[in-house]
Amino acid sequence: MDALIKKVKKMELGNPVLTTLVGLVVFYIGLKMFSGGMKSMGNIEHLSFFTHNVLWMFLGGIIMTLLWQSSSLSTTAIIALVASGAVPLPAAIAAVLGANIGTTGTIWLAGLLVSDGMPKGDTLRIAMAHTGVNLLMAMSLLPFVHHIGRFLGRF
């Protein structure tokens, strides 16, 4: 185990700017590969009930983001599915709204870890504000995703 740790330490690039740039390049390549894989899923017919249903896509966006702990990854997947034609625009908008709610799970998780249990004090207030604002936005826009999709479809 110690030999493995020494090897990992030797792999450090030394310069933090260079390390950051290499990390960003690797992240970008990973997102491109993920996006390409999602685009190839565009002809999945058996999921059409799910992908064409706004409420299921909204819930899917929440769950996907909670599991991945990354709204960026969720949004990338949704965009790739729209680009492939697997998901219609209104359902994708609903999924992105769900991803915005799912991302609030991160702050609750951080609050649990920092507070040794249920978040307290300012941590609780920040988590409630973050969740509340995203819920308010999603509940306000969700009934209009078809109209928003029709409007955005003009561009």
Short mmCIF file of N, CA and C in Angstrom, two decimals:
data_model
loop_
_atom_site.label_atom_id
_atom_site.label_comp_id
_atom_site.label_asym_id
_atom_site.label_seq_id
_atom_site.Cartn_x
_atom_site.Cartn_y
_atom_site.Cartn_z
N MET A 1 0.82 -1.20 0.00
CA MET A 1 0.00 0.00 0.00
C MET A 1 0.87 1.26 0.00
N ASP A 2 1.93 1.23 0.79
CA ASP A 2 2.83 2.40 0.85
C ASP A 2 3.50 2.66 -0.49
N ALA A 3 3.81 1.58 -1.21
CA ALA A 3 4.44 1.73 -2.52
C ALA A 3 3.49 2.42 -3.49
N LEU A 4 2.21 2.09 -3.41
CA LEU A 4 1.21 2.71 -4.26
C LEU A 4 1.08 4.20 -3.95
N ILE A 5 1.08 4.55 -2.70
CA ILE A 5 1.00 5.95 -2.29
C ILE A 5 2.21 6.72 -2.79
N LYS A 6 3.41 6.11 -2.70
CA LYS A 6 4.61 6.77 -3.20
C LYS A 6 4.54 6.98 -4.71
N LYS A 7 3.99 6.00 -5.44
CA LYS A 7 3.86 6.15 -6.89
C LYS A 7 2.90 7.29 -7.24
N VAL A 8 1.81 7.37 -6.50
CA VAL A 8 0.83 8.44 -6.75
C VAL A 8 1.46 9.79 -6.46
N LYS A 9 2.22 9.89 -5.38
CA LYS A 9 2.87 11.16 -5.04
C LYS A 9 3.88 11.56 -6.10
N LYS A 10 4.57 10.59 -6.69
CA LYS A 10 5.53 10.89 -7.74
C LYS A 10 4.84 11.39 -9.00
N MET A 11 3.55 11.06 -9.19
CA MET A 11 2.82 11.46 -10.38
C MET A 11 2.39 12.92 -10.33
N GLU A 12 2.56 13.58 -9.20
CA GLU A 12 2.19 14.98 -9.10
C GLU A 12 3.00 15.80 -10.09
N LEU A 13 2.35 16.74 -10.72
CA LEU A 13 3.01 17.55 -11.73
C LEU A 13 3.80 18.70 -11.13
N GLY A 14 3.58 19.00 -9.87
CA GLY A 14 4.34 20.04 -9.20
C GLY A 14 3.72 21.42 -9.33
N ASN A 15 3.50 21.88 -10.53
CA ASN A 15 2.95 23.20 -10.76
C ASN A 15 1.43 23.13 -10.64
N PRO A 16 0.82 23.86 -9.70
CA PRO A 16 -0.63 23.78 -9.52
C PRO A 16 -1.43 24.25 -10.74
N VAL A 17 -0.88 25.21 -11.47
CA VAL A 17 -1.58 25.68 -12.68
C VAL A 17 -1.60 24.57 -13.72
N LEU A 18 -0.46 23.91 -13.91
CA LEU A 18 -0.38 22.81 -14.86
C LEU A 18 -1.29 21.65 -14.44
N THR A 19 -1.29 21.34 -13.15
CA THR A 19 -2.16 20.29 -12.63
C THR A 19 -3.62 20.62 -12.89
N THR A 20 -4.01 21.86 -12.66
CA THR A 20 -5.39 22.28 -12.90
C THR A 20 -5.75 22.17 -14.37
N LEU A 21 -4.86 22.62 -15.24
CA LEU A 21 -5.13 22.54 -16.69
C LEU A 21 -5.25 21.10 -17.15
N VAL A 22 -4.37 20.23 -16.68
CA VAL A 22 -4.45 18.81 -17.05
C VAL A 22 -5.77 18.22 -16.56
N GLY A 23 -6.16 18.57 -15.34
CA GLY A 23 -7.43 18.09 -14.80
C GLY A 23 -8.62 18.55 -15.63
N LEU A 24 -8.60 19.81 -16.06
CA LEU A 24 -9.68 20.33 -16.90
C LEU A 24 -9.74 19.62 -18.25
N VAL A 25 -8.56 19.33 -18.83
CA VAL A 25 -8.53 18.62 -20.12
C VAL A 25 -9.10 17.22 -19.96
N VAL A 26 -8.69 16.53 -18.90
CA VAL A 26 -9.21 15.17 -18.66
C VAL A 26 -10.72 15.23 -18.42
N PHE A 27 -11.18 16.22 -17.66
CA PHE A 27 -12.61 16.38 -17.42
C PHE A 27 -13.36 16.62 -18.73
N TYR A 28 -12.82 17.49 -19.58
CA TYR A 28 -13.44 17.80 -20.87
C TYR A 28 -13.52 16.55 -21.75
N ILE A 29 -12.43 15.79 -21.81
CA ILE A 29 -12.42 14.58 -22.62
C ILE A 29 -13.46 13.58 -22.08
N GLY A 30 -13.54 13.47 -20.77
CA GLY A 30 -14.53 12.58 -20.17
C GLY A 30 -15.96 13.01 -20.51
N LEU A 31 -16.23 14.31 -20.45
CA LEU A 31 -17.57 14.80 -20.80
C LEU A 31 -17.89 14.55 -22.27
N LYS A 32 -16.89 14.74 -23.14
CA LYS A 32 -17.11 14.47 -24.57
C LYS A 32 -17.41 13.00 -24.81
N MET A 33 -16.70 12.11 -24.15
CA MET A 33 -16.94 10.68 -24.30
C MET A 33 -18.32 10.32 -23.75
N PHE A 34 -18.67 10.89 -22.60
CA PHE A 34 -19.98 10.64 -22.00
C PHE A 34 -21.08 11.14 -22.93
N SER A 35 -20.90 12.33 -23.47
CA SER A 35 -21.89 12.90 -24.37
C SER A 35 -22.05 12.05 -25.62
N GLY A 36 -20.93 11.57 -26.18
CA GLY A 36 -21.00 10.70 -27.36
C GLY A 36 -21.73 9.41 -27.06
N GLY A 37 -21.48 8.85 -25.89
CA GLY A 37 -22.19 7.63 -25.50
C GLY A 37 -23.67 7.87 -25.33
N MET A 38 -24.04 9.02 -24.78
CA MET A 38 -25.46 9.33 -24.59
C MET A 38 -26.14 9.56 -25.94
N LYS A 39 -25.43 10.19 -26.88
CA LYS A 39 -26.01 10.42 -28.21
C LYS A 39 -26.32 9.11 -28.91
N SER A 40 -25.48 8.11 -28.69
CA SER A 40 -25.71 6.82 -29.34
C SER A 40 -26.92 6.09 -28.76
N MET A 41 -27.43 6.57 -27.64
CA MET A 41 -28.63 5.96 -27.05
C MET A 41 -29.90 6.56 -27.63
N GLY A 42 -29.80 7.37 -28.65
CA GLY A 42 -30.93 8.09 -29.19
C GLY A 42 -32.03 7.25 -29.79
N ASN A 43 -31.80 5.99 -30.09
CA ASN A 43 -32.83 5.17 -30.71
C ASN A 43 -33.43 4.15 -29.75
N ILE A 44 -33.46 4.47 -28.48
CA ILE A 44 -34.04 3.57 -27.50
C ILE A 44 -35.55 3.80 -27.47
N GLU A 45 -36.27 2.90 -28.11
CA GLU A 45 -37.73 3.04 -28.25
C GLU A 45 -38.47 2.66 -26.96
N HIS A 46 -37.96 1.68 -26.24
CA HIS A 46 -38.68 1.17 -25.08
C HIS A 46 -38.73 2.15 -23.90
N LEU A 47 -37.98 3.23 -23.96
CA LEU A 47 -38.03 4.24 -22.91
C LEU A 47 -38.87 5.45 -23.29
N SER A 48 -39.60 5.37 -24.40
CA SER A 48 -40.33 6.54 -24.88
C SER A 48 -41.41 7.00 -23.90
N PHE A 49 -42.01 6.08 -23.14
CA PHE A 49 -42.99 6.50 -22.14
C PHE A 49 -42.35 7.42 -21.13
N PHE A 50 -41.15 7.07 -20.71
CA PHE A 50 -40.42 7.87 -19.72
C PHE A 50 -39.89 9.17 -20.33
N THR A 51 -39.26 9.06 -21.49
CA THR A 51 -38.60 10.23 -22.07
C THR A 51 -39.56 11.25 -22.66
N HIS A 52 -40.79 10.87 -22.92
CA HIS A 52 -41.77 11.81 -23.47
C HIS A 52 -42.74 12.32 -22.41
N ASN A 53 -42.53 11.94 -21.17
CA ASN A 53 -43.41 12.35 -20.08
C ASN A 53 -42.67 13.39 -19.23
N VAL A 54 -43.24 14.58 -19.16
CA VAL A 54 -42.59 15.70 -18.47
C VAL A 54 -42.38 15.40 -16.99
N LEU A 55 -43.37 14.83 -16.32
CA LEU A 55 -43.23 14.58 -14.89
C LEU A 55 -42.18 13.50 -14.60
N TRP A 56 -42.15 12.45 -15.41
CA TRP A 56 -41.15 11.40 -15.21
C TRP A 56 -39.75 11.95 -15.45
N MET A 57 -39.61 12.80 -16.45
CA MET A 57 -38.30 13.39 -16.73
C MET A 57 -37.88 14.35 -15.60
N PHE A 58 -38.84 15.06 -15.04
CA PHE A 58 -38.56 15.94 -13.89
C PHE A 58 -38.03 15.12 -12.72
N LEU A 59 -38.73 14.03 -12.39
CA LEU A 59 -38.28 13.15 -11.31
C LEU A 59 -36.93 12.49 -11.66
N GLY A 60 -36.79 12.11 -12.93
CA GLY A 60 -35.53 11.51 -13.37
C GLY A 60 -34.37 12.47 -13.22
N GLY A 61 -34.60 13.75 -13.52
CA GLY A 61 -33.56 14.76 -13.34
C GLY A 61 -33.13 14.89 -11.88
N ILE A 62 -34.11 14.84 -10.98
CA ILE A 62 -33.80 14.90 -9.55
C ILE A 62 -32.98 13.69 -9.13
N ILE A 63 -33.45 12.51 -9.49
CA ILE A 63 -32.78 11.27 -9.07
C ILE A 63 -31.39 11.15 -9.69
N MET A 64 -31.29 11.46 -10.98
CA MET A 64 -30.01 11.38 -11.68
C MET A 64 -28.97 12.28 -10.99
N THR A 65 -29.38 13.49 -10.65
CA THR A 65 -28.44 14.44 -10.04
C THR A 65 -28.11 14.03 -8.61
N LEU A 66 -29.08 13.51 -7.88
CA LEU A 66 -28.79 13.03 -6.52
C LEU A 66 -27.79 11.88 -6.55
N LEU A 67 -27.95 10.98 -7.50
CA LEU A 67 -27.04 9.83 -7.59
C LEU A 67 -25.65 10.23 -8.04
N TRP A 68 -25.56 11.10 -9.06
CA TRP A 68 -24.27 11.49 -9.61
C TRP A 68 -23.63 12.63 -8.84
N GLN A 69 -24.40 13.35 -8.03
CA GLN A 69 -23.92 14.53 -7.31
C GLN A 69 -23.30 15.55 -8.26
N SER A 70 -23.90 15.66 -9.46
CA SER A 70 -23.38 16.61 -10.43
C SER A 70 -24.49 17.05 -11.37
N SER A 71 -24.94 18.27 -11.20
CA SER A 71 -25.95 18.78 -12.12
C SER A 71 -25.34 19.04 -13.50
N SER A 72 -24.04 19.30 -13.55
CA SER A 72 -23.37 19.48 -14.84
C SER A 72 -23.41 18.19 -15.65
N LEU A 73 -23.14 17.09 -15.01
CA LEU A 73 -23.17 15.80 -15.70
C LEU A 73 -24.59 15.46 -16.14
N SER A 74 -25.56 15.72 -15.27
CA SER A 74 -26.96 15.48 -15.62
C SER A 74 -27.38 16.33 -16.81
N THR A 75 -27.04 17.60 -16.79
CA THR A 75 -27.40 18.50 -17.87
C THR A 75 -26.72 18.10 -19.17
N THR A 76 -25.47 17.66 -19.09
CA THR A 76 -24.75 17.18 -20.27
C THR A 76 -25.46 15.98 -20.87
N ALA A 77 -25.89 15.06 -20.01
CA ALA A 77 -26.61 13.88 -20.49
C ALA A 77 -27.93 14.28 -21.14
N ILE A 78 -28.63 15.21 -20.54
CA ILE A 78 -29.93 15.65 -21.07
C ILE A 78 -29.73 16.32 -22.43
N ILE A 79 -28.74 17.18 -22.54
CA ILE A 79 -28.47 17.86 -23.81
C ILE A 79 -28.11 16.85 -24.90
N ALA A 80 -27.29 15.86 -24.54
CA ALA A 80 -26.92 14.84 -25.52
C ALA A 80 -28.14 14.04 -25.97
N LEU A 81 -29.05 13.74 -25.06
CA LEU A 81 -30.26 13.00 -25.43
C LEU A 81 -31.18 13.84 -26.31
N VAL A 82 -31.24 15.13 -26.07
CA VAL A 82 -32.04 16.01 -26.93
C VAL A 82 -31.41 16.10 -28.31
N ALA A 83 -30.09 16.24 -28.35
CA ALA A 83 -29.39 16.34 -29.63
C ALA A 83 -29.55 15.08 -30.47
N SER A 84 -29.67 13.93 -29.81
CA SER A 84 -29.84 12.67 -30.54
C SER A 84 -31.28 12.43 -30.95
N GLY A 85 -32.20 13.24 -30.44
CA GLY A 85 -33.61 13.08 -30.77
C GLY A 85 -34.35 12.12 -29.86
N ALA A 86 -33.69 11.61 -28.83
CA ALA A 86 -34.33 10.64 -27.93
C ALA A 86 -35.29 11.31 -26.97
N VAL A 87 -35.05 12.57 -26.65
CA VAL A 87 -35.87 13.28 -25.67
C VAL A 87 -36.37 14.58 -26.31
N PRO A 88 -37.69 14.83 -26.25
CA PRO A 88 -38.19 16.10 -26.77
C PRO A 88 -37.81 17.27 -25.86
N LEU A 89 -37.79 18.45 -26.42
CA LEU A 89 -37.34 19.63 -25.69
C LEU A 89 -38.13 19.90 -24.41
N PRO A 90 -39.48 19.83 -24.39
CA PRO A 90 -40.19 20.09 -23.12
C PRO A 90 -39.80 19.11 -22.01
N ALA A 91 -39.61 17.84 -22.35
CA ALA A 91 -39.20 16.87 -21.34
C ALA A 91 -37.79 17.17 -20.85
N ALA A 92 -36.92 17.63 -21.74
CA ALA A 92 -35.56 17.99 -21.35
C ALA A 92 -35.56 19.19 -20.41
N ILE A 93 -36.41 20.15 -20.69
CA ILE A 93 -36.51 21.33 -19.81
C ILE A 93 -36.95 20.89 -18.42
N ALA A 94 -37.92 19.98 -18.36
CA ALA A 94 -38.38 19.45 -17.08
C ALA A 94 -37.26 18.71 -16.36
N ALA A 95 -36.45 17.95 -17.10
CA ALA A 95 -35.34 17.22 -16.49
C ALA A 95 -34.29 18.18 -15.93
N VAL A 96 -34.03 19.28 -16.63
CA VAL A 96 -33.07 20.27 -16.13
C VAL A 96 -33.61 20.94 -14.87
N LEU A 97 -34.91 21.20 -14.84
CA LEU A 97 -35.51 21.76 -13.62
C LEU A 97 -35.36 20.76 -12.46
N GLY A 98 -35.53 19.48 -12.76
CA GLY A 98 -35.32 18.45 -11.75
C GLY A 98 -33.88 18.38 -11.29
N ALA A 99 -32.96 18.54 -12.24
CA ALA A 99 -31.53 18.52 -11.89
C ALA A 99 -31.19 19.68 -10.95
N ASN A 100 -31.85 20.82 -11.13
CA ASN A 100 -31.62 21.95 -10.23
C ASN A 100 -32.08 21.63 -8.81
N ILE A 101 -33.14 20.85 -8.68
CA ILE A 101 -33.57 20.43 -7.34
C ILE A 101 -32.63 19.35 -6.81
N GLY A 102 -32.22 18.43 -7.67
CA GLY A 102 -31.32 17.37 -7.25
C GLY A 102 -29.99 17.90 -6.73
N THR A 103 -29.54 19.01 -7.28
CA THR A 103 -28.27 19.57 -6.84
C THR A 103 -28.33 20.09 -5.41
N THR A 104 -29.52 20.33 -4.89
CA THR A 104 -29.63 20.78 -3.50
C THR A 104 -29.29 19.64 -2.54
N GLY A 105 -29.31 18.41 -3.04
CA GLY A 105 -28.91 17.28 -2.18
C GLY A 105 -27.48 17.40 -1.71
N THR A 106 -26.64 18.03 -2.51
CA THR A 106 -25.24 18.20 -2.14
C THR A 106 -25.10 19.07 -0.90
N ILE A 107 -25.87 20.14 -0.84
CA ILE A 107 -25.75 21.03 0.32
C ILE A 107 -26.31 20.36 1.58
N TRP A 108 -27.35 19.52 1.40
CA TRP A 108 -27.87 18.79 2.56
C TRP A 108 -26.85 17.76 3.05
N LEU A 109 -26.20 17.10 2.10
CA LEU A 109 -25.16 16.13 2.46
C LEU A 109 -24.00 16.82 3.17
N ALA A 110 -23.57 17.95 2.64
CA ALA A 110 -22.49 18.71 3.28
C ALA A 110 -22.91 19.16 4.67
N GLY A 111 -24.17 19.60 4.80
CA GLY A 111 -24.67 20.01 6.10
C GLY A 111 -24.70 18.87 7.10
N LEU A 112 -25.05 17.67 6.62
CA LEU A 112 -25.06 16.50 7.50
C LEU A 112 -23.64 16.18 7.98
N LEU A 113 -22.68 16.28 7.08
CA LEU A 113 -21.30 15.94 7.45
C LEU A 113 -20.67 16.99 8.35
N VAL A 114 -20.98 18.26 8.12
CA VAL A 114 -20.40 19.34 8.91
C VAL A 114 -21.05 19.40 10.29
N SER A 115 -22.34 19.14 10.37
CA SER A 115 -23.07 19.32 11.62
C SER A 115 -23.17 18.05 12.45
N ASP A 116 -22.56 16.97 12.01
CA ASP A 116 -22.67 15.69 12.73
C ASP A 116 -24.13 15.31 12.93
N GLY A 117 -24.89 15.33 11.88
CA GLY A 117 -26.31 15.01 11.93
C GLY A 117 -27.08 16.05 11.15
N MET A 118 -28.31 16.26 11.51
CA MET A 118 -29.14 17.23 10.82
C MET A 118 -28.51 18.61 10.88
N PRO A 119 -28.45 19.31 9.72
CA PRO A 119 -27.85 20.66 9.73
C PRO A 119 -28.54 21.57 10.73
N LYS A 120 -27.73 22.44 11.34
CA LYS A 120 -28.25 23.37 12.36
C LYS A 120 -27.80 24.79 12.02
N GLY A 121 -28.48 25.75 12.57
CA GLY A 121 -28.06 27.15 12.47
C GLY A 121 -28.00 27.65 11.04
N ASP A 122 -26.92 28.34 10.71
CA ASP A 122 -26.76 28.91 9.38
C ASP A 122 -26.70 27.85 8.30
N THR A 123 -26.11 26.70 8.61
CA THR A 123 -26.04 25.61 7.64
C THR A 123 -27.45 25.17 7.23
N LEU A 124 -28.34 25.05 8.19
CA LEU A 124 -29.72 24.67 7.92
C LEU A 124 -30.42 25.76 7.11
N ARG A 125 -30.20 27.02 7.47
CA ARG A 125 -30.85 28.12 6.75
C ARG A 125 -30.38 28.21 5.30
N ILE A 126 -29.09 27.98 5.07
CA ILE A 126 -28.57 28.01 3.70
C ILE A 126 -29.16 26.85 2.89
N ALA A 127 -29.20 25.66 3.47
CA ALA A 127 -29.75 24.50 2.77
C ALA A 127 -31.24 24.71 2.46
N MET A 128 -31.98 25.28 3.41
CA MET A 128 -33.41 25.53 3.19
C MET A 128 -33.62 26.59 2.11
N ALA A 129 -32.80 27.64 2.11
CA ALA A 129 -32.94 28.69 1.11
C ALA A 129 -32.61 28.14 -0.28
N HIS A 130 -31.54 27.38 -0.39
CA HIS A 130 -31.13 26.81 -1.67
C HIS A 130 -32.21 25.87 -2.21
N THR A 131 -32.70 25.01 -1.36
CA THR A 131 -33.75 24.07 -1.77
C THR A 131 -35.04 24.82 -2.08
N GLY A 132 -35.40 25.77 -1.25
CA GLY A 132 -36.65 26.50 -1.44
C GLY A 132 -36.69 27.29 -2.73
N VAL A 133 -35.60 27.98 -3.04
CA VAL A 133 -35.55 28.77 -4.27
C VAL A 133 -35.65 27.86 -5.49
N ASN A 134 -34.90 26.74 -5.48
CA ASN A 134 -34.96 25.83 -6.62
C ASN A 134 -36.33 25.16 -6.75
N LEU A 135 -36.95 24.82 -5.63
CA LEU A 135 -38.31 24.25 -5.67
C LEU A 135 -39.31 25.27 -6.20
N LEU A 136 -39.21 26.51 -5.73
CA LEU A 136 -40.12 27.56 -6.18
C LEU A 136 -39.98 27.78 -7.68
N MET A 137 -38.74 27.84 -8.17
CA MET A 137 -38.51 28.04 -9.60
C MET A 137 -39.08 26.86 -10.40
N ALA A 138 -38.79 25.64 -9.96
CA ALA A 138 -39.25 24.46 -10.70
C ALA A 138 -40.78 24.38 -10.70
N MET A 139 -41.40 24.61 -9.58
CA MET A 139 -42.86 24.52 -9.51
C MET A 139 -43.53 25.64 -10.30
N SER A 140 -42.85 26.78 -10.41
CA SER A 140 -43.39 27.89 -11.20
C SER A 140 -43.28 27.63 -12.69
N LEU A 141 -42.19 26.99 -13.12
CA LEU A 141 -41.95 26.80 -14.55
C LEU A 141 -42.46 25.47 -15.09
N LEU A 142 -42.58 24.46 -14.25
CA LEU A 142 -42.96 23.12 -14.72
C LEU A 142 -44.27 23.09 -15.50
N PRO A 143 -45.31 23.81 -15.07
CA PRO A 143 -46.55 23.78 -15.86
C PRO A 143 -46.42 24.38 -17.26
N PHE A 144 -45.35 25.13 -17.50
CA PHE A 144 -45.21 25.84 -18.77
C PHE A 144 -44.10 25.29 -19.66
N VAL A 145 -43.59 24.07 -19.39
CA VAL A 145 -42.46 23.57 -20.17
C VAL A 145 -42.81 23.38 -21.64
N HIS A 146 -44.06 23.05 -21.95
CA HIS A 146 -44.44 22.90 -23.36
C HIS A 146 -44.40 24.26 -24.07
N HIS A 147 -44.88 25.29 -23.40
CA HIS A 147 -44.83 26.64 -23.97
C HIS A 147 -43.39 27.14 -24.10
N ILE A 148 -42.58 26.87 -23.08
CA ILE A 148 -41.17 27.27 -23.13
C ILE A 148 -40.47 26.53 -24.26
N GLY A 149 -40.74 25.24 -24.39
CA GLY A 149 -40.15 24.45 -25.47
C GLY A 149 -40.55 24.94 -26.85
N ARG A 150 -41.83 25.30 -27.00
CA ARG A 150 -42.29 25.84 -28.27
C ARG A 150 -41.61 27.17 -28.59
N PHE A 151 -41.47 28.03 -27.57
CA PHE A 151 -40.79 29.30 -27.77
C PHE A 151 -39.33 29.10 -28.14
N LEU A 152 -38.62 28.24 -27.41
CA LEU A 152 -37.20 28.00 -27.67
C LEU A 152 -36.98 27.26 -28.98
N GLY A 153 -37.99 26.53 -29.43
CA GLY A 153 -37.88 25.81 -30.70
C GLY A 153 -37.78 26.73 -31.91
N ARG A 154 -38.10 27.99 -31.73
CA ARG A 154 -38.02 28.96 -32.84
C ARG A 154 -36.57 29.32 -33.17
N PHE A 155 -35.67 29.09 -32.24
CA PHE A 155 -34.29 29.54 -32.44
C PHE A 155 -33.42 28.46 -33.00
#
